[in-house]
CSV table of C-alpha atoms in Angstrom, one decimal:
chain,number,residue,atom,x,y,z
A,19,UNK,CA,0.2,-0.3,0.4
A,20,UNK,CA,0.8,3.4,0.0
A,21,UNK,CA,3.6,4.4,2.3
A,22,UNK,CA,5.7,8.2,3.6
A,23,UNK,CA,8.7,6.7,2.4
A,24,UNK,CA,9.8,9.4,0.1
A,25,UNK,CA,9.6,12.0,3.1
A,26,UNK,CA,12.7,10.1,3.9
A,27,UNK,CA,14.6,10.8,0.6
A,28,UNK,CA,16.7,14.6,1.2
A,29,UNK,CA,17.2,14.7,-2.5
A,30,UNK,CA,14.2,16.0,-4.2
A,31,UNK,CA,14.2,14.6,-7.4
A,32,UNK,CA,14.8,11.3,-6.1
A,33,UNK,CA,11.7,12.5,-3.7
A,34,UNK,CA,9.1,13.1,-6.3
A,35,UNK,CA,10.6,9.8,-8.0
A,36,UNK,CA,9.0,7.5,-5.1
A,37,UNK,CA,6.3,10.2,-4.6
A,38,UNK,CA,5.0,9.2,-8.4
A,39,UNK,CA,5.5,5.7,-7.6
A,40,UNK,CA,2.9,5.8,-4.5
A,41,UNK,CA,0.4,8.1,-6.7
A,42,UNK,CA,1.2,4.7,-9.4
A,43,UNK,CA,-0.3,2.3,-6.4
A,44,UNK,CA,-3.7,4.6,-7.0
A,45,UNK,CA,-3.0,4.3,-10.8
A,46,UNK,CA,-3.1,7.9,-10.6
A,47,UNK,CA,0.4,8.5,-12.1
A,48,UNK,CA,-0.3,11.5,-14.7
A,49,UNK,CA,0.8,14.4,-16.6
A,50,UNK,CA,4.7,14.8,-14.6
A,51,UNK,CA,8.0,13.8,-14.8
A,52,UNK,CA,10.2,14.0,-11.1
A,53,UNK,CA,11.7,16.8,-13.2
A,54,UNK,CA,8.1,18.5,-13.5
A,55,UNK,CA,7.7,18.3,-10.1
A,56,UNK,CA,10.8,19.5,-8.6
A,57,UNK,CA,10.7,22.0,-11.8
A,58,UNK,CA,7.0,23.4,-9.9
A,59,UNK,CA,5.4,23.2,-13.7
A,60,UNK,CA,2.4,25.1,-12.8
A,61,UNK,CA,-0.4,24.0,-15.2
A,62,UNK,CA,1.2,20.0,-15.2
A,63,UNK,CA,1.4,20.0,-11.5
A,64,UNK,CA,-2.3,21.5,-11.3
A,65,UNK,CA,-3.4,18.4,-13.5
A,66,UNK,CA,-1.6,16.1,-11.3
A,67,UNK,CA,-3.2,16.8,-8.1
A,68,UNK,CA,-6.9,17.4,-10.0
A,69,UNK,CA,-6.3,13.9,-11.1
A,70,UNK,CA,-5.6,12.3,-8.0
A,71,UNK,CA,-8.7,14.8,-6.2
A,72,UNK,CA,-11.0,13.3,-8.9
A,73,UNK,CA,-9.8,9.9,-8.6
A,74,UNK,CA,-9.7,9.7,-4.1
A,75,UNK,CA,-11.5,12.7,-3.3
A,76,UNK,CA,-11.4,11.5,0.7
A,77,UNK,CA,-14.7,12.8,1.4
A,78,UNK,CA,-17.5,11.4,3.2
A,79,UNK,CA,-20.6,10.6,1.1
A,80,UNK,CA,-23.5,14.0,1.7
A,81,UNK,CA,-26.4,13.0,3.4
A,82,UNK,CA,-29.7,13.7,2.1
A,83,UNK,CA,-31.0,17.1,3.6
A,84,UNK,CA,-34.9,16.6,4.9
A,85,UNK,CA,-37.3,18.7,3.6
A,86,UNK,CA,-35.2,20.3,1.2
A,87,UNK,CA,-37.7,20.4,-1.8
A,88,UNK,CA,-36.9,20.0,-5.2
A,89,UNK,CA,-37.8,22.9,-7.4
A,90,UNK,CA,-39.0,21.7,-10.8
A,91,UNK,CA,-40.1,23.5,-14.0
A,92,UNK,CA,-43.6,22.9,-15.1
A,93,UNK,CA,-44.7,22.4,-18.0
A,94,UNK,CA,-46.7,26.0,-18.5
A,95,UNK,CA,-43.1,27.5,-17.4
A,96,UNK,CA,-41.4,25.7,-19.5
A,97,UNK,CA,-43.8,26.9,-22.3
A,98,UNK,CA,-43.4,30.1,-21.8
A,99,UNK,CA,-39.8,30.0,-21.7
A,100,UNK,CA,-39.5,28.3,-24.7
A,101,UNK,CA,-41.9,31.2,-26.4
A,102,UNK,CA,-39.1,33.5,-24.9
A,103,UNK,CA,-35.9,32.0,-25.9
A,104,UNK,CA,-37.6,31.1,-29.5
A,105,UNK,CA,-38.1,34.8,-29.9
A,106,UNK,CA,-34.4,35.5,-29.5
A,107,UNK,CA,-34.3,37.7,-26.6
A,108,UNK,CA,-31.4,38.8,-24.2
A,109,UNK,CA,-29.9,37.3,-22.3
A,110,UNK,CA,-30.9,33.9,-22.4
A,111,UNK,CA,-33.8,33.0,-19.9
A,112,UNK,CA,-33.4,29.6,-18.0
A,113,UNK,CA,-36.0,31.0,-14.6
A,114,UNK,CA,-38.7,32.7,-15.0
A,115,UNK,CA,-39.2,34.5,-12.2
A,116,UNK,CA,-35.6,35.9,-12.0
A,117,UNK,CA,-34.6,36.2,-15.4
A,118,UNK,CA,-38.2,38.5,-15.9
A,119,UNK,CA,-37.0,40.6,-12.3
A,120,UNK,CA,-35.5,44.1,-14.4
A,121,UNK,CA,-38.0,43.8,-16.8
A,122,UNK,CA,-35.8,44.1,-20.2
A,123,UNK,CA,-37.2,40.5,-21.4
A,124,UNK,CA,-40.3,42.1,-20.9
A,125,UNK,CA,-39.6,45.0,-22.9
A,126,UNK,CA,-38.2,43.2,-25.8
A,127,UNK,CA,-41.0,40.9,-25.8
A,128,UNK,CA,-43.2,44.3,-26.3
A,129,UNK,CA,-41.7,45.9,-28.9
A,130,UNK,CA,-41.7,42.3,-31.0
A,131,UNK,CA,-45.8,42.3,-30.9
A,132,UNK,CA,-45.8,46.1,-31.6
A,133,UNK,CA,-42.3,47.2,-33.1
A,134,UNK,CA,-42.2,51.0,-31.9
A,135,UNK,CA,-44.2,50.5,-28.2
A,136,UNK,CA,-41.3,50.9,-26.3
A,137,UNK,CA,-39.7,54.1,-25.7
A,138,UNK,CA,-36.3,52.7,-24.9
A,139,UNK,CA,-35.1,56.3,-22.9
A,140,UNK,CA,-36.9,55.6,-20.1
A,141,UNK,CA,-35.5,52.3,-19.5
A,142,UNK,CA,-32.8,51.1,-17.9
A,143,UNK,CA,-30.8,48.5,-19.6
A,144,UNK,CA,-26.9,49.3,-17.5
A,145,UNK,CA,-28.0,49.1,-13.3
A,146,UNK,CA,-26.0,51.3,-11.0
A,147,UNK,CA,-25.0,49.4,-8.2
A,148,UNK,CA,-26.2,51.7,-5.4
A,149,UNK,CA,-29.9,52.0,-7.7
A,150,UNK,CA,-30.0,48.7,-9.0
A,151,UNK,CA,-33.4,48.2,-6.9
A,152,UNK,CA,-35.0,51.2,-7.7
A,153,UNK,CA,-34.0,50.9,-11.5
A,154,UNK,CA,-35.3,47.5,-11.5
A,155,UNK,CA,-38.6,48.3,-9.6
A,156,UNK,CA,-39.3,51.7,-12.2
A,157,UNK,CA,-38.6,48.8,-14.5
A,158,UNK,CA,-40.9,46.9,-14.0
A,159,UNK,CA,-43.5,49.5,-13.4
A,160,UNK,CA,-42.7,50.7,-17.2
A,161,UNK,CA,-43.4,47.2,-17.6
A,162,UNK,CA,-46.9,46.9,-16.6
A,163,UNK,CA,-47.9,50.0,-18.6
A,164,UNK,CA,-47.0,48.8,-21.6
A,165,UNK,CA,-48.9,45.6,-20.9
A,166,UNK,CA,-51.8,48.2,-20.3
A,167,UNK,CA,-51.3,49.9,-23.1
A,168,UNK,CA,-51.2,46.5,-25.5
A,169,UNK,CA,-54.9,46.1,-23.8
A,170,UNK,CA,-53.7,43.2,-21.4
A,171,UNK,CA,-56.7,42.4,-18.4
A,172,UNK,CA,-54.0,43.1,-15.3
A,173,UNK,CA,-56.0,44.3,-12.1
A,174,UNK,CA,-53.7,43.5,-9.2
A,175,UNK,CA,-50.6,43.3,-10.9
A,176,UNK,CA,-48.4,46.0,-10.4
A,177,UNK,CA,-44.3,46.3,-10.8
A,178,UNK,CA,-43.9,45.0,-7.5
A,179,UNK,CA,-44.9,41.7,-8.4
A,180,UNK,CA,-42.3,41.7,-11.3
A,181,UNK,CA,-39.8,42.4,-9.5
A,182,UNK,CA,-40.3,40.0,-6.5
A,183,UNK,CA,-41.2,37.1,-9.0
A,184,UNK,CA,-45.0,36.4,-8.2
A,185,UNK,CA,-45.4,33.2,-9.8
A,186,UNK,CA,-49.0,33.8,-10.2
A,187,UNK,CA,-49.0,37.1,-11.4
A,188,UNK,CA,-46.1,36.7,-13.9
A,189,UNK,CA,-47.3,33.7,-15.8
A,190,UNK,CA,-50.5,35.5,-15.9
A,191,UNK,CA,-48.8,38.7,-18.1
A,192,UNK,CA,-46.5,36.3,-19.9
A,193,UNK,CA,-49.8,34.1,-20.6
A,194,UNK,CA,-50.9,37.7,-22.1
A,195,UNK,CA,-47.9,38.2,-23.9
A,196,UNK,CA,-47.8,34.8,-25.9
A,197,UNK,CA,-51.4,35.1,-27.0
A,198,UNK,CA,-51.0,39.2,-28.3
A,199,UNK,CA,-47.7,37.9,-30.0
A,200,UNK,CA,-50.2,34.6,-31.9
A,201,UNK,CA,-52.7,37.3,-32.8
A,202,UNK,CA,-49.9,38.6,-34.5
A,203,UNK,CA,-48.9,36.6,-36.5
A,204,UNK,CA,-52.0,35.5,-37.4
A,205,UNK,CA,-52.8,38.7,-38.6
A,206,UNK,CA,-49.8,40.0,-40.7
A,207,UNK,CA,-50.7,36.4,-42.6
A,208,UNK,CA,-54.7,37.6,-42.7
A,209,UNK,CA,-53.4,40.6,-44.2
A,210,UNK,CA,-56.9,42.0,-43.2
A,211,UNK,CA,-55.7,43.0,-39.9
A,212,UNK,CA,-58.2,40.5,-38.5
A,213,UNK,CA,-57.1,37.6,-37.2
A,214,UNK,CA,-56.9,34.1,-40.2
A,215,UNK,CA,-59.3,31.3,-39.0
A,216,UNK,CA,-58.5,27.5,-38.2
A,217,UNK,CA,-59.8,27.5,-41.6
A,218,UNK,CA,-57.4,29.0,-43.9
A,219,UNK,CA,-54.5,27.5,-41.9
A,220,UNK,CA,-55.8,24.0,-42.5
A,221,UNK,CA,-56.9,24.9,-45.7
A,222,UNK,CA,-53.3,26.0,-46.2
A,223,UNK,CA,-51.6,23.1,-44.6
A,224,UNK,CA,-53.1,20.6,-46.6
A,225,UNK,CA,-52.6,22.4,-50.0
A,226,UNK,CA,-48.7,22.3,-49.1
A,227,UNK,CA,-48.6,19.0,-48.6
A,228,UNK,CA,-50.7,17.9,-51.3
A,229,UNK,CA,-48.3,20.1,-53.9
A,230,UNK,CA,-45.4,18.3,-52.4
A,231,UNK,CA,-47.0,15.1,-52.9
A,232,UNK,CA,-47.3,13.5,-49.5
A,233,UNK,CA,-50.0,11.4,-48.3
A,234,UNK,CA,-50.8,12.7,-44.8
A,235,UNK,CA,-53.1,15.7,-44.6
A,236,UNK,CA,-55.4,17.5,-42.0
A,237,UNK,CA,-58.8,17.6,-40.6
A,238,UNK,CA,-58.8,19.8,-37.9
A,239,UNK,CA,-56.3,21.4,-35.0
A,240,UNK,CA,-58.4,18.5,-32.6
A,241,UNK,CA,-57.6,15.8,-35.2
A,242,UNK,CA,-56.1,13.0,-34.0
A,243,UNK,CA,-53.8,11.8,-36.5
A,244,UNK,CA,-51.5,14.7,-35.2
A,245,UNK,CA,-50.6,12.7,-32.5
A,246,UNK,CA,-48.0,11.0,-34.4
A,247,UNK,CA,-45.8,14.1,-35.2
A,248,UNK,CA,-45.7,12.7,-39.2
A,249,UNK,CA,-48.2,15.8,-40.3
A,250,UNK,CA,-46.1,18.4,-38.9
A,251,UNK,CA,-43.0,16.7,-40.0
A,252,UNK,CA,-43.9,16.1,-43.3
A,253,UNK,CA,-45.1,20.1,-43.7
A,254,UNK,CA,-41.6,20.7,-43.0
A,255,UNK,CA,-40.5,18.7,-45.8
A,256,UNK,CA,-42.7,20.3,-47.9
A,257,UNK,CA,-41.9,24.1,-46.9
A,258,UNK,CA,-37.6,23.0,-47.4
A,259,UNK,CA,-37.8,20.2,-49.8
A,260,UNK,CA,-34.9,18.0,-48.0
A,261,UNK,CA,-34.6,19.2,-44.9
A,262,UNK,CA,-36.5,16.0,-42.7
A,263,UNK,CA,-34.4,12.6,-42.6
A,264,UNK,CA,-36.9,10.3,-42.9
A,265,UNK,CA,-35.1,7.8,-41.2
A,266,UNK,CA,-35.4,9.5,-38.4
A,267,UNK,CA,-38.7,9.2,-38.4
A,268,UNK,CA,-40.1,6.6,-36.2
A,269,UNK,CA,-44.0,4.3,-37.6
A,270,UNK,CA,-46.0,5.8,-34.8
A,271,UNK,CA,-48.9,4.6,-32.7
A,272,UNK,CA,-47.3,4.3,-29.0
A,273,UNK,CA,-46.3,7.3,-27.0
A,274,UNK,CA,-42.7,6.3,-27.6
A,275,UNK,CA,-42.2,6.5,-30.9
A,276,UNK,CA,-44.9,9.9,-31.4
A,277,UNK,CA,-43.3,11.5,-28.6
A,278,UNK,CA,-39.9,10.7,-30.7
A,279,UNK,CA,-41.5,11.7,-34.3
A,280,UNK,CA,-43.0,15.4,-32.0
A,281,UNK,CA,-39.5,15.7,-30.8
A,282,UNK,CA,-37.7,15.7,-34.1
A,283,UNK,CA,-41.1,17.4,-35.8
A,284,UNK,CA,-40.3,20.4,-33.9
A,285,UNK,CA,-36.8,20.6,-33.7
A,286,UNK,CA,-36.6,20.3,-37.5
A,287,UNK,CA,-39.3,23.6,-37.6
A,288,UNK,CA,-36.6,25.7,-35.9
A,289,UNK,CA,-33.8,25.0,-37.5
A,290,UNK,CA,-35.5,25.7,-41.1
A,291,UNK,CA,-36.5,28.9,-39.2
A,292,UNK,CA,-40.2,28.9,-37.9
A,293,UNK,CA,-40.2,30.0,-34.2
A,294,UNK,CA,-42.4,27.5,-32.9
A,295,UNK,CA,-42.5,27.4,-28.4
A,296,UNK,CA,-44.9,24.0,-28.5
A,297,UNK,CA,-43.6,21.2,-26.7
A,298,UNK,CA,-43.5,17.7,-28.3
A,299,UNK,CA,-45.8,16.5,-25.6
A,300,UNK,CA,-48.3,19.3,-27.0
A,301,UNK,CA,-48.6,17.5,-30.1
A,302,UNK,CA,-48.8,14.1,-28.8
A,303,UNK,CA,-51.4,14.8,-26.6
A,304,UNK,CA,-53.1,17.2,-29.6
A,305,UNK,CA,-53.6,20.8,-27.2
A,306,UNK,CA,-55.7,22.7,-30.1
A,307,UNK,CA,-54.4,26.0,-29.7
A,308,UNK,CA,-50.8,25.2,-29.2
A,309,UNK,CA,-51.1,22.8,-32.0
A,310,UNK,CA,-52.8,26.1,-34.0
A,311,UNK,CA,-49.7,28.2,-33.5
A,312,UNK,CA,-47.2,25.3,-34.5
A,313,UNK,CA,-49.1,25.9,-38.2
A,314,UNK,CA,-49.4,29.4,-37.7
A,315,UNK,CA,-45.7,29.4,-37.3
A,316,UNK,CA,-44.7,27.6,-40.4
A,317,UNK,CA,-46.6,29.0,-42.3
A,318,UNK,CA,-46.2,32.6,-41.2
A,319,UNK,CA,-41.8,31.4,-41.7
A,320,UNK,CA,-43.5,29.9,-45.5
A,321,UNK,CA,-45.6,33.3,-46.4
A,322,UNK,CA,-43.1,36.1,-44.7
A,323,UNK,CA,-39.9,34.5,-43.2
A,324,UNK,CA,-38.4,38.1,-42.3
A,325,UNK,CA,-42.3,38.7,-40.6
A,326,UNK,CA,-40.3,40.6,-37.5
A,327,UNK,CA,-38.9,43.0,-39.9
A,328,UNK,CA,-41.9,44.0,-41.6
A,329,UNK,CA,-40.7,47.7,-40.4
A,330,UNK,CA,-37.3,47.1,-41.5
A,331,UNK,CA,-37.5,48.4,-45.4
A,332,UNK,CA,-37.8,52.7,-44.5
A,333,UNK,CA,-34.8,52.1,-41.6
A,334,UNK,CA,-32.9,50.8,-45.1
A,335,UNK,CA,-33.8,53.3,-47.4
A,336,UNK,CA,-32.4,55.6,-45.6
A,337,UNK,CA,-29.2,54.1,-43.9
A,338,UNK,CA,-28.3,54.0,-48.1
A,339,UNK,CA,-29.6,57.1,-49.1
A,340,UNK,CA,-26.3,58.6,-47.7
A,341,UNK,CA,-24.1,57.5,-50.2
A,342,UNK,CA,-25.4,59.4,-52.8
A,343,UNK,CA,-25.5,62.8,-50.2
A,344,UNK,CA,-22.2,62.1,-48.8
A,345,UNK,CA,-20.7,62.3,-52.1
A,346,UNK,CA,-22.5,65.5,-53.2
A,347,UNK,CA,-21.0,66.9,-50.0
A,348,UNK,CA,-17.6,66.8,-52.2
A,349,UNK,CA,-19.1,68.5,-54.7
A,350,UNK,CA,-20.5,71.4,-53.1
A,351,UNK,CA,-24.4,69.6,-53.2
A,352,UNK,CA,-24.5,69.3,-49.5
A,353,UNK,CA,-27.4,72.7,-48.7
A,354,UNK,CA,-29.6,70.0,-51.6
A,355,UNK,CA,-29.3,66.7,-50.1
A,356,UNK,CA,-30.3,67.9,-47.0
A,357,UNK,CA,-32.9,70.2,-48.1
A,358,UNK,CA,-35.0,66.2,-49.5
A,359,UNK,CA,-38.3,66.5,-48.1
A,360,UNK,CA,-39.1,63.4,-48.5
A,361,UNK,CA,-37.5,61.2,-45.8
A,362,UNK,CA,-39.8,58.1,-45.8
A,363,UNK,CA,-39.7,57.1,-49.5
A,364,UNK,CA,-39.7,53.8,-50.1
A,365,UNK,CA,-36.7,53.9,-53.7
A,366,UNK,CA,-34.0,55.7,-52.7
A,367,UNK,CA,-33.4,57.1,-56.4
A,368,UNK,CA,-36.3,59.2,-56.0
A,369,UNK,CA,-34.6,61.3,-53.0
A,370,UNK,CA,-31.6,61.4,-55.8
A,371,UNK,CA,-33.4,63.4,-58.4
A,372,UNK,CA,-35.2,65.6,-56.0
A,373,UNK,CA,-31.4,66.7,-55.5
A,374,UNK,CA,-29.7,66.7,-58.8
A,375,UNK,CA,-33.1,68.7,-59.9
A,376,UNK,CA,-32.3,72.1,-59.2
A,377,UNK,CA,-29.0,71.4,-60.0
A,378,UNK,CA,-29.2,70.7,-63.5
A,379,UNK,CA,-31.1,73.0,-65.4
A,380,UNK,CA,-29.1,76.2,-64.8
A,381,UNK,CA,-25.1,74.5,-64.8
A,382,UNK,CA,-26.3,73.2,-68.7
A,383,UNK,CA,-26.5,76.1,-70.7
A,384,UNK,CA,-23.7,76.9,-72.8
A,385,UNK,CA,-21.4,73.3,-71.9
A,386,UNK,CA,-18.2,74.8,-70.1
A,387,UNK,CA,-18.9,75.1,-66.7
A,388,UNK,CA,-20.2,79.3,-66.3
A,389,UNK,CA,-23.8,80.7,-66.6
A,390,UNK,CA,-24.8,82.9,-68.6
A,391,UNK,CA,-24.9,86.7,-67.6
A,392,UNK,CA,-27.8,87.5,-69.0
A,393,UNK,CA,-29.8,84.9,-68.1
A,394,UNK,CA,-28.6,84.6,-64.6
A,395,UNK,CA,-31.0,86.9,-62.3
A,396,UNK,CA,-33.6,86.2,-64.0
A,397,UNK,CA,-33.2,82.1,-64.0
A,398,UNK,CA,-32.6,82.5,-60.4
A,399,UNK,CA,-36.2,84.5,-59.7
A,400,UNK,CA,-37.8,81.8,-62.1
A,401,UNK,CA,-36.4,79.2,-61.3
A,402,UNK,CA,-37.1,79.2,-57.6
A,403,UNK,CA,-40.8,79.9,-58.6
A,404,UNK,CA,-41.2,77.3,-59.9
A,405,UNK,CA,-39.3,75.5,-57.2
A,406,UNK,CA,-41.5,77.0,-54.5
A,407,UNK,CA,-45.1,75.5,-56.6
A,408,UNK,CA,-43.3,72.1,-57.6
A,409,UNK,CA,-42.0,70.8,-54.3
A,410,UNK,CA,-43.6,70.2,-51.1
A,411,UNK,CA,-40.8,72.4,-48.8
A,412,UNK,CA,-41.5,75.5,-51.0
A,413,UNK,CA,-39.1,78.2,-49.5
A,414,UNK,CA,-36.0,75.6,-48.2
A,415,UNK,CA,-35.8,73.4,-51.9
A,416,UNK,CA,-35.6,76.9,-53.5
A,417,UNK,CA,-32.6,78.4,-50.9
A,418,UNK,CA,-30.9,75.0,-51.2
A,419,UNK,CA,-31.4,75.0,-54.8
A,420,UNK,CA,-29.6,78.7,-55.1
A,421,UNK,CA,-27.1,77.4,-52.9
A,422,UNK,CA,-26.4,74.6,-54.9
A,423,UNK,CA,-26.0,76.5,-58.3
A,424,UNK,CA,-23.2,79.0,-56.5
A,425,UNK,CA,-21.6,75.8,-55.6
A,426,UNK,CA,-21.6,74.4,-58.5
A,427,UNK,CA,-20.8,77.7,-60.9
A,428,UNK,CA,-17.4,77.6,-59.3
A,429,UNK,CA,-16.4,73.9,-60.0
A,430,UNK,CA,-15.9,73.0,-63.4
A,431,UNK,CA,-16.0,69.0,-62.8
A,432,UNK,CA,-19.1,68.8,-60.8
A,433,UNK,CA,-20.7,70.6,-64.0
A,434,UNK,CA,-19.8,68.1,-66.2
A,435,UNK,CA,-20.9,65.3,-64.0
A,436,UNK,CA,-24.5,66.0,-63.1
A,437,UNK,CA,-24.3,67.6,-67.6
A,438,UNK,CA,-23.6,64.1,-68.4
């Protein structure tokens, strides 16, 4: 067995070798050599000690503590948590009540449901050490205020309840958030402002399955054929052909195989981009409301892949227009670019036309970059009047055109470029 023979050695190298021989008796001679021990190579010695502790910790067996309850996540809580994480909120939600206590997750969800509703200037996104409790409470109070703006029923719910992690009241708010999101999806699919009805979703599912040559079909959301998950699997493959590996699909008919198919269906739906937040158990138990959300999310993904960026085209156009304006700055056209009266134009080229209009007429009089003296003042008066009557900004465009004309007349290169 293991003994203290190594302590009798006076030579450090020999002592290290004897020590490792004792470690070998415990099957723990790894990572280090006697030289590594003597030289104190940190990482190797750390690995040696960690391996020794891992195999022979020398600790007493822990006793079970009576009265200690294991907190398990309910199915309802797991559904809500999956839904939040499917929305791409940050940080990732692990436990509802603690992760929602600062209100930041709720703000992100509200902004997804109704873009622009959150006034982010009122939100504390970073907390100071001495005021973090008050700042988190202010966030929660604002979250309740937003819920009321979304027409939620929040009787008896205050920001303090969310901050304290009150389970019943927190779940009540989350349920209404999830319902509002589902209704927003259905409304976007209908394009009428009213939620799409069950019959239309069923018709779309069957049409999609038939066009892809699938044998499965759907009667309604209470159809027992949904339980084995094959309808959802076939629909996913119809939306994105080749995404399903049918070798992984079980025959079904018993609870175990049905659940495996349902898990595969949910994971593949998320993989192709559908924000499915139902649980596999909802499919096997044919929970009609949750089944509806599965098909609605798949329908939304198929119809409108970027449904949550519907409001982004305006922003993207605005961000793309500065490129012609930036080039105009170096050509003396900054004033005309700044006077553009239509920031909401969907096509950047229309903004560019407004930039060019006041410049082109005065600078193409003789082709050499200068204006004729006999028409200079007369043209300015006439063009100012025309600009005022043909644009929505009136004097702003007129002043910009005059400034652009003066700048253009002083630069022959600018005249040649815009004359072309």
